[in-house]
Amino acid sequence: MSHSISSPSRRSVLLGSAGLITAGSIFRFPTPAIAQGAPLKVGFMLPYSGTFAKLGKFIDDGFRLYVEQQGGTLGGRRVEYVQVDDESKPESATDNMNRLVGRDKVDLVVGTVHSGVAMAMVKVARDTNTMLVIPNAGVNEATGPMCAPNIFRTSFSNWQVCEPMGKVMFDAGHRKVVTITWRYAAGQQMVGAFGEGFKKAGGEIVEDLALPFPEVEFQALVTRIATLKPDAVFAFFAGGGAVKFVKDYAAAGLNKSIPLYGAGFLTDGTIEAQGASANGIKTTLHYADNLDNPANQKFLSAFKAKTGSDGDIYAVQGYDAGALLNAGLTAVKGDWSARTELVKAMRTAKIESPRGPMSFNAAGNPVQNVYLREVRNGRNELVSIAGQAVNDPARGCKVS
Ligand code: BEZ
């Protein structure tokens, strides 16, 4: 899988009836009206540039793949797309979201990757009662204190994928651990959740290291880890930043003496670019490349046939956003205005995802397995189930 930053291809524009959005502007290619009535207008608000560009592209590809497998429809409604490049910039997020909802009049928004951007999107979605399906960003508040009937996630909460790692690392014999991440919501919440699990098990966090998002000057922090000599390191980075961190860690020789663990984003979608530097890294995530279930086999071969790339967690989350909307729309026979029934069908949906069984809690966050994986032979291979049907506590959510 190439790590190069890719924007939607000419092919996807021609075949996908969608337009490419550059920073701060939206161009939409019209889709002809078809017999079954007005198409469902899906707004993608995703990073198509910057350190998370590949993540956004794979979510977009995964969603389109699911829709194509339904003959270009969801619940019988033909789908058209509007795309916005959110650049992973929280400061532009409210304007971008308002443009999709107000000017482009999308029926729903699928987005995004970055937790800070997602927080702004959640606020607009709540204010305008717009349906929002989050296909990555793990910010706990989205399905915590900011939860609402119109907000769903097909990914994870930052707490959910990291808390189980605390016990895993303690059971592996590690007692003193250093954490390292970007200083923004996702990094702080993931490191916090890992620390919660690790301290509960009896471990000690020696030092929390951080640098601003999306900086990649890791050298001083890698040197600090070498000085501290912890039993192990827990890290959250993703996309281009994760590639650089894992390579720098190995280049400093630390992969030989201080085992590196992390949230699965450290090695998902990045593994090919990391090469041998990633060997042996253990992570927790709600997916592993070699999950042996029919949905994963079908997904991986279809994704490869469509894109030429190996599917990863981001593609799975986009694919499952399509599956969730299909479940809701099928229940209301494509009638988007039947909102109460639609939401009920989505909240009670049970999806056989490539990740394994997925259902939803009252806050709209997936209930799902969290897997321990290890990088072997260039793949994130399943080691064990770190947490079965893990349910985020949805702290502060008042929706029932
Ligand atoms: C986040 O900001 O929530 C996030 C970004 C990339 C991977 C995982 C989480």
CSV table of C-alpha atoms and ligand atoms in Angstrom, one decimal, residues 52 55 88 112-118 134 136-140 153 155-158 161 182 184-187 189-190 213 236-239 263-266 285 313-314 317, ligand 1:
chain,number,residue,atom,x,y,z
A,52,PHE,CA,-4.4,12.2,7.5
A,55,LEU,CA,-7.2,8.0,6.0
A,88,SER,CA,-7.8,18.2,9.8
A,112,THR,CA,-14.4,12.9,10.0
A,113,VAL,CA,-10.9,11.6,11.1
A,114,HIS,CA,-9.6,14.3,13.5
A,115,SER,CA,-11.2,14.5,17.0
A,116,GLY,CA,-10.9,18.3,17.2
A,117,VAL,CA,-12.7,18.8,13.8
A,118,ALA,CA,-15.3,16.2,14.8
A,134,ILE,CA,-18.5,9.7,12.3
A,136,ASN,CA,-13.2,7.6,12.5
A,137,ALA,CA,-12.7,10.4,15.0
A,138,GLY,CA,-12.8,8.9,18.5
A,139,VAL,CA,-13.4,12.0,20.6
A,140,ASN,CA,-15.2,10.6,23.7
A,153,ARG,CA,-20.2,6.6,15.1
A,155,SER,CA,-15.5,3.7,14.5
A,156,PHE,CA,-14.6,3.7,18.2
A,157,SER,CA,-14.3,6.0,21.1
A,158,ASN,CA,-10.8,7.0,22.2
A,161,VAL,CA,-9.6,1.0,22.0
A,182,TRP,CA,0.3,14.5,19.8
A,184,TYR,CA,-4.7,17.2,21.0
A,185,ALA,CA,-8.0,15.6,22.1
A,186,ALA,CA,-7.4,12.1,20.5
A,187,GLY,CA,-3.9,11.8,21.8
A,189,GLN,CA,-7.8,10.8,25.6
A,190,MET,CA,-6.1,7.7,24.2
A,213,PHE,CA,-0.4,18.1,16.2
A,236,PHE,CA,-0.7,7.2,19.6
A,237,PHE,CA,0.1,8.6,16.2
A,238,ALA,CA,-1.6,8.0,12.9
A,239,GLY,CA,-1.2,8.5,9.2
A,263,ALA,CA,-3.3,2.2,19.7
A,264,GLY,CA,-3.7,0.3,16.4
A,265,PHE,CA,-3.6,3.5,14.3
A,266,LEU,CA,0.2,3.4,14.9
A,285,LEU,CA,-7.8,-2.0,17.8
A,313,ILE,CA,-9.5,0.0,9.5
A,314,TYR,CA,-10.3,3.3,7.9
A,317,GLN,CA,-15.2,2.2,9.1
B,1,BEZ,C1,-8.7,11.2,16.0
B,1,BEZ,O1,-8.3,12.4,15.9
B,1,BEZ,O2,-9.7,10.9,16.7
B,1,BEZ,C2,-8.0,10.1,15.3
B,1,BEZ,C3,-7.2,10.4,14.2
B,1,BEZ,C4,-6.5,9.4,13.5
B,1,BEZ,C5,-6.7,8.1,13.9
B,1,BEZ,C6,-7.5,7.8,15.0
B,1,BEZ,C7,-8.1,8.8,15.7
